[in-house]
PDB file of C-alpha atoms in Angstrom:
ATOM      1  CA  ALA O 124       0.000   0.000   0.000  1.00  0.00           C
ATOM      2  CA  GLN O 125       1.168   3.516  -0.733  1.00  0.00           C
ATOM      3  CA  SER O 126       1.844   6.195   1.872  1.00  0.00           C
ATOM      4  CA  VAL O 127       2.958   9.819   2.073  1.00  0.00           C
ATOM      5  CA  ALA O 128       4.756  11.573   4.899  1.00  0.00           C
ATOM      6  CA  GLN O 129       4.859  15.317   5.374  1.00  0.00           C
ATOM      7  CA  PRO O 130       7.152  15.589   8.381  1.00  0.00           C
ATOM      8  CA  GLU O 131       6.329  19.196   9.263  1.00  0.00           C
ATOM      9  CA  ASP O 132       2.875  20.155  10.484  1.00  0.00           C
ATOM     10  CA  GLN O 133       3.771  23.827  10.100  1.00  0.00           C
ATOM     11  CA  VAL O 134       6.368  25.825   8.218  1.00  0.00           C
ATOM     12  CA  ASN O 135       6.969  29.503   8.900  1.00  0.00           C
ATOM     13  CA  VAL O 136       8.904  31.646   6.444  1.00  0.00           C
ATOM     14  CA  ALA O 137       9.475  35.370   6.032  1.00  0.00           C
ATOM     15  CA  GLU O 138       8.041  37.067   2.968  1.00  0.00           C
ATOM     16  CA  GLY O 139      10.602  37.168   0.176  1.00  0.00           C
ATOM     17  CA  ASN O 140      12.572  34.193   1.509  1.00  0.00           C
ATOM     18  CA  PRO O 141      12.684  30.820  -0.241  1.00  0.00           C
ATOM     19  CA  LEU O 142      10.317  28.164   1.045  1.00  0.00           C
ATOM     20  CA  THR O 143      10.431  24.372   1.107  1.00  0.00           C
ATOM     21  CA  VAL O 144       7.639  21.993   2.086  1.00  0.00           C
ATOM     22  CA  LYS O 145       8.855  18.425   2.475  1.00  0.00           C
ATOM     23  CA  CYS O 146       7.269  15.220   1.232  1.00  0.00           C
ATOM     24  CA  THR O 147       8.452  11.610   1.153  1.00  0.00           C
ATOM     25  CA  TYR O 148       6.473   8.721  -0.272  1.00  0.00           C
ATOM     26  CA  SER O 149       6.247   4.965  -0.457  1.00  0.00           C
ATOM     27  CA  VAL O 150       4.664   3.178  -3.409  1.00  0.00           C
ATOM     28  CA  SER O 151       5.094  -0.018  -5.397  1.00  0.00           C
ATOM     29  CA  GLY O 152       6.620   0.673  -8.765  1.00  0.00           C
ATOM     30  CA  ASN O 153       6.806   4.071 -10.379  1.00  0.00           C
ATOM     31  CA  PRO O 154       4.918   6.900  -8.704  1.00  0.00           C
ATOM     32  CA  TYR O 155       2.697   9.651  -9.908  1.00  0.00           C
ATOM     33  CA  LEU O 156       3.186  12.554  -7.480  1.00  0.00           C
ATOM     34  CA  PHE O 157       1.075  15.632  -6.907  1.00  0.00           C
ATOM     35  CA  TRP O 158       1.004  18.810  -4.855  1.00  0.00           C
ATOM     36  CA  TYR O 159      -2.236  20.542  -3.951  1.00  0.00           C
ATOM     37  CA  VAL O 160      -2.979  23.679  -1.948  1.00  0.00           C
ATOM     38  CA  GLN O 161      -6.075  24.332   0.152  1.00  0.00           C
ATOM     39  CA  TYR O 162      -7.312  27.699   1.335  1.00  0.00           C
ATOM     40  CA  PRO O 163      -9.793  27.920   4.258  1.00  0.00           C
ATOM     41  CA  ASN O 164     -13.226  26.466   3.488  1.00  0.00           C
ATOM     42  CA  ARG O 165     -12.214  25.605  -0.055  1.00  0.00           C
ATOM     43  CA  GLY O 166     -11.427  22.503  -2.078  1.00  0.00           C
ATOM     44  CA  LEU O 167      -7.981  21.473  -3.245  1.00  0.00           C
ATOM     45  CA  GLN O 168      -6.215  23.468  -5.919  1.00  0.00           C
ATOM     46  CA  PHE O 169      -3.738  21.676  -8.192  1.00  0.00           C
ATOM     47  CA  LEU O 170      -0.176  23.033  -8.142  1.00  0.00           C
ATOM     48  CA  LEU O 171       1.934  20.525 -10.047  1.00  0.00           C
ATOM     49  CA  LYS O 172       2.510  16.860 -10.810  1.00  0.00           C
ATOM     50  CA  TYR O 173       5.325  14.475 -11.659  1.00  0.00           C
ATOM     51  CA  ILE O 174       4.573  11.593 -13.971  1.00  0.00           C
ATOM     52  CA  THR O 175       7.766  10.986 -15.881  1.00  0.00           C
ATOM     53  CA  GLY O 176      10.651  12.864 -17.423  1.00  0.00           C
ATOM     54  CA  ASP O 177      12.565  15.791 -15.954  1.00  0.00           C
ATOM     55  CA  ASN O 178      13.002  15.500 -12.199  1.00  0.00           C
ATOM     56  CA  LEU O 179      12.363  19.225 -11.715  1.00  0.00           C
ATOM     57  CA  VAL O 180       8.718  20.034 -12.232  1.00  0.00           C
ATOM     58  CA  LYS O 181       7.445  23.580 -12.580  1.00  0.00           C
ATOM     59  CA  GLY O 182       3.886  24.393 -11.596  1.00  0.00           C
ATOM     60  CA  SER O 183       1.421  27.149 -10.890  1.00  0.00           C
ATOM     61  CA  TYR O 184       2.138  30.405  -9.019  1.00  0.00           C
ATOM     62  CA  GLY O 185       5.924  30.020  -9.235  1.00  0.00           C
ATOM     63  CA  PHE O 186       6.065  26.720  -7.364  1.00  0.00           C
ATOM     64  CA  GLU O 187       8.318  23.862  -8.359  1.00  0.00           C
ATOM     65  CA  ALA O 188       9.147  20.425  -6.990  1.00  0.00           C
ATOM     66  CA  GLU O 189      12.047  18.064  -7.367  1.00  0.00           C
ATOM     67  CA  PHE O 190      11.527  14.334  -7.720  1.00  0.00           C
ATOM     68  CA  ASN O 191      14.297  12.322  -6.074  1.00  0.00           C
ATOM     69  CA  LYS O 192      13.861   8.617  -6.658  1.00  0.00           C
ATOM     70  CA  SER O 193      16.702   7.448  -4.442  1.00  0.00           C
ATOM     71  CA  GLN O 194      15.401   9.430  -1.478  1.00  0.00           C
ATOM     72  CA  THR O 195      11.730   8.847  -2.418  1.00  0.00           C
ATOM     73  CA  SER O 196      11.113  12.550  -1.951  1.00  0.00           C
ATOM     74  CA  PHE O 197       9.138  15.211  -3.764  1.00  0.00           C
ATOM     75  CA  HIS O 198       9.755  18.486  -1.949  1.00  0.00           C
ATOM     76  CA  LEU O 199       7.826  21.616  -2.926  1.00  0.00           C
ATOM     77  CA  LYS O 200       9.822  24.820  -3.356  1.00  0.00           C
ATOM     78  CA  LYS O 201       9.417  28.462  -4.231  1.00  0.00           C
ATOM     79  CA  PRO O 202      12.277  30.959  -4.563  1.00  0.00           C
ATOM     80  CA  SER O 203      10.453  33.903  -2.969  1.00  0.00           C
ATOM     81  CA  ALA O 204       7.464  33.452  -0.663  1.00  0.00           C
ATOM     82  CA  LEU O 205       4.405  35.709  -0.740  1.00  0.00           C
ATOM     83  CA  VAL O 206       1.974  36.350   2.108  1.00  0.00           C
ATOM     84  CA  SER O 207      -0.746  35.028  -0.208  1.00  0.00           C
ATOM     85  CA  ASP O 208       1.043  31.646  -0.275  1.00  0.00           C
ATOM     86  CA  SER O 209      -0.096  31.059   3.311  1.00  0.00           C
ATOM     87  CA  ALA O 210      -2.321  27.968   3.133  1.00  0.00           C
ATOM     88  CA  LEU O 211      -2.425  24.220   3.722  1.00  0.00           C
ATOM     89  CA  TYR O 212      -0.307  22.141   1.336  1.00  0.00           C
ATOM     90  CA  PHE O 213      -0.861  18.476   0.528  1.00  0.00           C
ATOM     91  CA  CYS O 214       1.420  16.001  -1.187  1.00  0.00           C
ATOM     92  CA  ALA O 215      -0.227  12.981  -2.813  1.00  0.00           C
ATOM     93  CA  VAL O 216       0.885   9.792  -4.568  1.00  0.00           C
ATOM     94  CA  ARG O 217      -0.609   7.059  -6.677  1.00  0.00           C
ATOM     95  CA  PRO O 218       1.105   4.068  -8.254  1.00  0.00           C
ATOM     96  CA  TYR O 219       1.660   4.116 -11.989  1.00  0.00           C
ATOM     97  CA  SER O 220      -0.368   0.941 -12.373  1.00  0.00           C
ATOM     98  CA  GLY O 221      -1.901  -1.934 -10.473  1.00  0.00           C
ATOM     99  CA  ALA O 222      -3.852  -1.890  -7.256  1.00  0.00           C
ATOM    100  CA  GLY O 223      -4.706   1.573  -6.026  1.00  0.00           C
ATOM    101  CA  SER O 224      -3.787   3.272  -9.254  1.00  0.00           C
ATOM    102  CA  TYR O 225      -7.100   5.106  -9.387  1.00  0.00           C
ATOM    103  CA  GLN O 226      -6.848   6.687  -5.956  1.00  0.00           C
ATOM    104  CA  LEU O 227      -4.668   9.363  -4.445  1.00  0.00           C
ATOM    105  CA  THR O 228      -3.068   8.819  -1.064  1.00  0.00           C
ATOM    106  CA  PHE O 229      -2.471  12.125   0.703  1.00  0.00           C
ATOM    107  CA  GLY O 230      -0.103  13.275   3.370  1.00  0.00           C
ATOM    108  CA  LYS O 231      -1.464  14.911   6.523  1.00  0.00           C
ATOM    109  CA  GLY O 232      -0.764  18.368   5.136  1.00  0.00           C
ATOM    110  CA  THR O 233       1.650  21.169   6.032  1.00  0.00           C
ATOM    111  CA  LYS O 234       0.415  24.567   7.086  1.00  0.00           C
ATOM    112  CA  LEU O 235       2.541  27.255   5.516  1.00  0.00           C
ATOM    113  CA  SER O 236       2.604  30.683   7.138  1.00  0.00           C
ATOM    114  CA  VAL O 237       4.389  33.498   5.341  1.00  0.00           C
ATOM    115  CA  ILE O 238       5.189  36.324   7.713  1.00  0.00           C
ATOM    116  CA  PRO O 239       5.181  39.886   6.320  1.00  0.00           C
TER     117      PRO O 239
ATOM    118  CA  LYS D 164     -14.642  26.055 -18.788  1.00  0.00           C
ATOM    119  CA  ALA D 165     -16.753  25.236 -15.755  1.00  0.00           C
ATOM    120  CA  GLY D 166     -15.029  23.468 -12.883  1.00  0.00           C
ATOM    121  CA  VAL D 167     -16.214  20.629 -10.702  1.00  0.00           C
ATOM    122  CA  THR D 168     -19.523  21.530  -9.078  1.00  0.00           C
ATOM    123  CA  GLN D 169     -20.584  20.061  -5.767  1.00  0.00           C
ATOM    124  CA  THR D 170     -23.990  20.594  -4.227  1.00  0.00           C
ATOM    125  CA  PRO D 171     -25.017  21.470  -1.658  1.00  0.00           C
ATOM    126  CA  ARG D 172     -22.117  23.456  -0.148  1.00  0.00           C
ATOM    127  CA  TYR D 173     -23.336  23.010   3.415  1.00  0.00           C
ATOM    128  CA  LEU D 174     -25.605  20.475   5.040  1.00  0.00           C
ATOM    129  CA  ILE D 175     -26.766  19.824   8.590  1.00  0.00           C
ATOM    130  CA  LYS D 176     -28.300  16.440   9.353  1.00  0.00           C
ATOM    131  CA  THR D 177     -29.395  14.547  12.439  1.00  0.00           C
ATOM    132  CA  ARG D 178     -27.894  11.250  13.577  1.00  0.00           C
ATOM    133  CA  GLY D 179     -29.632   8.321  11.944  1.00  0.00           C
ATOM    134  CA  GLN D 180     -30.708  10.226   8.862  1.00  0.00           C
ATOM    135  CA  GLN D 181     -29.321   9.660   5.405  1.00  0.00           C
ATOM    136  CA  VAL D 182     -27.813  12.163   2.999  1.00  0.00           C
ATOM    137  CA  THR D 183     -27.057  12.413  -0.714  1.00  0.00           C
ATOM    138  CA  LEU D 184     -24.298  14.606  -2.109  1.00  0.00           C
ATOM    139  CA  SER D 185     -23.942  15.506  -5.764  1.00  0.00           C
ATOM    140  CA  CYS D 186     -20.953  16.125  -8.006  1.00  0.00           C
ATOM    141  CA  SER D 187     -20.915  17.374 -11.597  1.00  0.00           C
ATOM    142  CA  PRO D 188     -17.504  16.821 -13.205  1.00  0.00           C
ATOM    143  CA  ILE D 189     -15.788  18.951 -15.800  1.00  0.00           C
ATOM    144  CA  SER D 190     -17.236  18.359 -19.240  1.00  0.00           C
ATOM    145  CA  GLY D 191     -15.421  15.464 -20.892  1.00  0.00           C
ATOM    146  CA  HIS D 192     -14.157  14.002 -17.633  1.00  0.00           C
ATOM    147  CA  ARG D 193     -15.330  10.445 -17.165  1.00  0.00           C
ATOM    148  CA  SER D 194     -13.700   9.625 -13.840  1.00  0.00           C
ATOM    149  CA  VAL D 195     -15.104  10.889 -10.551  1.00  0.00           C
ATOM    150  CA  SER D 196     -13.528  10.250  -7.159  1.00  0.00           C
ATOM    151  CA  TRP D 197     -14.770  11.065  -3.672  1.00  0.00           C
ATOM    152  CA  TYR D 198     -12.706  11.915  -0.602  1.00  0.00           C
ATOM    153  CA  GLN D 199     -13.538  12.603   3.023  1.00  0.00           C
ATOM    154  CA  GLN D 200     -11.555  15.256   4.872  1.00  0.00           C
ATOM    155  CA  THR D 201     -11.556  15.465   8.670  1.00  0.00           C
ATOM    156  CA  PRO D 202      -9.147  17.167  11.079  1.00  0.00           C
ATOM    157  CA  GLY D 203      -8.244  13.853  12.690  1.00  0.00           C
ATOM    158  CA  GLN D 204      -7.927  11.515   9.707  1.00  0.00           C
ATOM    159  CA  GLY D 205      -7.017  13.970   6.978  1.00  0.00           C
ATOM    160  CA  LEU D 206      -7.968  13.193   3.394  1.00  0.00           C
ATOM    161  CA  GLN D 207      -9.234   9.667   2.844  1.00  0.00           C
ATOM    162  CA  PHE D 208     -10.309   8.029  -0.388  1.00  0.00           C
ATOM    163  CA  LEU D 209     -13.906   6.824  -0.552  1.00  0.00           C
ATOM    164  CA  PHE D 210     -14.425   5.495  -4.094  1.00  0.00           C
ATOM    165  CA  GLU D 211     -13.810   6.146  -7.770  1.00  0.00           C
ATOM    166  CA  TYR D 212     -16.151   5.737 -10.723  1.00  0.00           C
ATOM    167  CA  PHE D 213     -15.425   5.558 -14.425  1.00  0.00           C
ATOM    168  CA  SER D 214     -18.108   5.183 -17.051  1.00  0.00           C
ATOM    169  CA  GLU D 215     -20.720   4.295 -14.415  1.00  0.00           C
ATOM    170  CA  THR D 216     -18.550   1.519 -12.904  1.00  0.00           C
ATOM    171  CA  GLN D 217     -16.907   1.604  -9.506  1.00  0.00           C
ATOM    172  CA  ARG D 218     -13.249   0.832 -10.091  1.00  0.00           C
ATOM    173  CA  ASN D 219     -11.860   1.352  -6.643  1.00  0.00           C
ATOM    174  CA  LYS D 220     -13.213   1.570  -3.117  1.00  0.00           C
ATOM    175  CA  GLY D 221     -11.602   2.839   0.056  1.00  0.00           C
ATOM    176  CA  ASN D 222     -11.835   1.452   3.539  1.00  0.00           C
ATOM    177  CA  PHE D 223     -15.219   2.797   4.606  1.00  0.00           C
ATOM    178  CA  PRO D 224     -18.259   0.961   5.945  1.00  0.00           C
ATOM    179  CA  GLY D 225     -21.101  -0.080   3.676  1.00  0.00           C
ATOM    180  CA  ARG D 226     -23.138   2.923   4.849  1.00  0.00           C
ATOM    181  CA  PHE D 227     -21.132   4.897   2.315  1.00  0.00           C
ATOM    182  CA  SER D 228     -22.159   4.272  -1.267  1.00  0.00           C
ATOM    183  CA  GLY D 229     -22.029   6.016  -4.574  1.00  0.00           C
ATOM    184  CA  ARG D 230     -23.027   5.872  -8.175  1.00  0.00           C
ATOM    185  CA  GLN D 231     -22.287   7.522 -11.474  1.00  0.00           C
ATOM    186  CA  PHE D 232     -24.750   8.371 -14.191  1.00  0.00           C
ATOM    187  CA  SER D 233     -24.365   8.166 -17.963  1.00  0.00           C
ATOM    188  CA  ASN D 234     -23.561  11.897 -18.108  1.00  0.00           C
ATOM    189  CA  SER D 235     -20.683  11.274 -15.628  1.00  0.00           C
ATOM    190  CA  ARG D 236     -22.414  13.104 -12.788  1.00  0.00           C
ATOM    191  CA  SER D 237     -21.961  11.288  -9.512  1.00  0.00           C
ATOM    192  CA  GLU D 238     -23.748  11.038  -6.213  1.00  0.00           C
ATOM    193  CA  MET D 239     -22.626   9.647  -2.908  1.00  0.00           C
ATOM    194  CA  ASN D 240     -24.982   8.515  -0.193  1.00  0.00           C
ATOM    195  CA  VAL D 241     -24.392   8.046   3.497  1.00  0.00           C
ATOM    196  CA  SER D 242     -27.063   6.156   5.415  1.00  0.00           C
ATOM    197  CA  THR D 243     -27.648   6.021   9.164  1.00  0.00           C
ATOM    198  CA  LEU D 244     -25.493   9.066   9.805  1.00  0.00           C
ATOM    199  CA  GLU D 245     -23.142   9.106  12.780  1.00  0.00           C
ATOM    200  CA  LEU D 246     -21.529  12.096  14.479  1.00  0.00           C
ATOM    201  CA  GLY D 247     -18.170  10.951  13.106  1.00  0.00           C
ATOM    202  CA  ASP D 248     -19.421  11.399   9.546  1.00  0.00           C
ATOM    203  CA  SER D 249     -19.161  15.159   9.990  1.00  0.00           C
ATOM    204  CA  ALA D 250     -16.562  16.173   7.431  1.00  0.00           C
ATOM    205  CA  LEU D 251     -15.783  18.009   4.231  1.00  0.00           C
ATOM    206  CA  TYR D 252     -16.599  15.718   1.310  1.00  0.00           C
ATOM    207  CA  LEU D 253     -14.593  16.444  -1.790  1.00  0.00           C
ATOM    208  CA  CYS D 254     -15.225  15.294  -5.310  1.00  0.00           C
ATOM    209  CA  ALA D 255     -12.518  15.191  -7.972  1.00  0.00           C
ATOM    210  CA  SER D 256     -12.835  14.617 -11.691  1.00  0.00           C
ATOM    211  CA  SER D 257     -10.335  13.441 -14.259  1.00  0.00           C
ATOM    212  CA  VAL D 258     -10.393  12.599 -17.931  1.00  0.00           C
ATOM    213  CA  GLN D 259      -9.655   8.925 -17.383  1.00  0.00           C
ATOM    214  CA  GLY D 260      -8.572   8.759 -13.775  1.00  0.00           C
ATOM    215  CA  GLY D 261      -5.031   8.984 -12.495  1.00  0.00           C
ATOM    216  CA  ASP D 262      -3.329  11.549 -14.659  1.00  0.00           C
ATOM    217  CA  GLY D 263      -4.621  14.665 -13.010  1.00  0.00           C
ATOM    218  CA  TYR D 264      -7.492  15.533 -10.762  1.00  0.00           C
ATOM    219  CA  THR D 265      -9.562  18.706 -10.445  1.00  0.00           C
ATOM    220  CA  PHE D 266     -11.336  19.091  -7.141  1.00  0.00           C
ATOM    221  CA  GLY D 267     -14.613  20.766  -6.338  1.00  0.00           C
ATOM    222  CA  SER D 268     -15.095  23.131  -3.395  1.00  0.00           C
ATOM    223  CA  GLY D 269     -16.632  20.368  -1.326  1.00  0.00           C
ATOM    224  CA  THR D 270     -19.767  19.781   0.719  1.00  0.00           C
ATOM    225  CA  ARG D 271     -19.459  20.495   4.421  1.00  0.00           C
ATOM    226  CA  LEU D 272     -21.624  17.933   6.256  1.00  0.00           C
ATOM    227  CA  THR D 273     -22.402  18.440   9.927  1.00  0.00           C
ATOM    228  CA  VAL D 274     -24.164  15.677  11.818  1.00  0.00           C
ATOM    229  CA  VAL D 275     -25.848  16.709  15.071  1.00  0.00           C
TER     230      VAL D 275
END
């Protein structure tokens, strides 16, 4: 069975500084990896995904993530944080094929606070 | 184009009642998935439908059921509601399932 770990419940960063939100995963075979963001009382908004190809994935709103197969990690990054980036961030995984390939398994989420 | 539409946005029900939630996917999307979000358990997969067939089911009791219609719209039903069913229920649609998911804003269910 697949699993996702987001080791930090909360990340605080000053506006203008780079930010990193960590994610490690466990899955049989090749993974599909996703990052979503959730604002209060809203659904999940897609940021980016890794399916295959270049390990550095660029997504919406200036976010990017690096797939590291040997460390089974998919950390989310942004060079310069904005106050409007403050939200709850979720990493998710699904196997490329086989059992569970039609469901996303999510991490517990990381609350990002960008301090002005 | 229109996003994923979930209705109603908010719902208050009494223990023991049943409830039906609706999800209209993005036009052309044939896969619809449902997730439950609670503060304690986080986001948990309920089930996924593709072309009116349930392809995958999460670890929830039989009180939770769903279906998909020929126009890809989906409904989920929870019978004999319990206090612990209070949650945000999220629907996600995808062209075929798996490659990318667009989520709706969710239905906030409160059981009293």
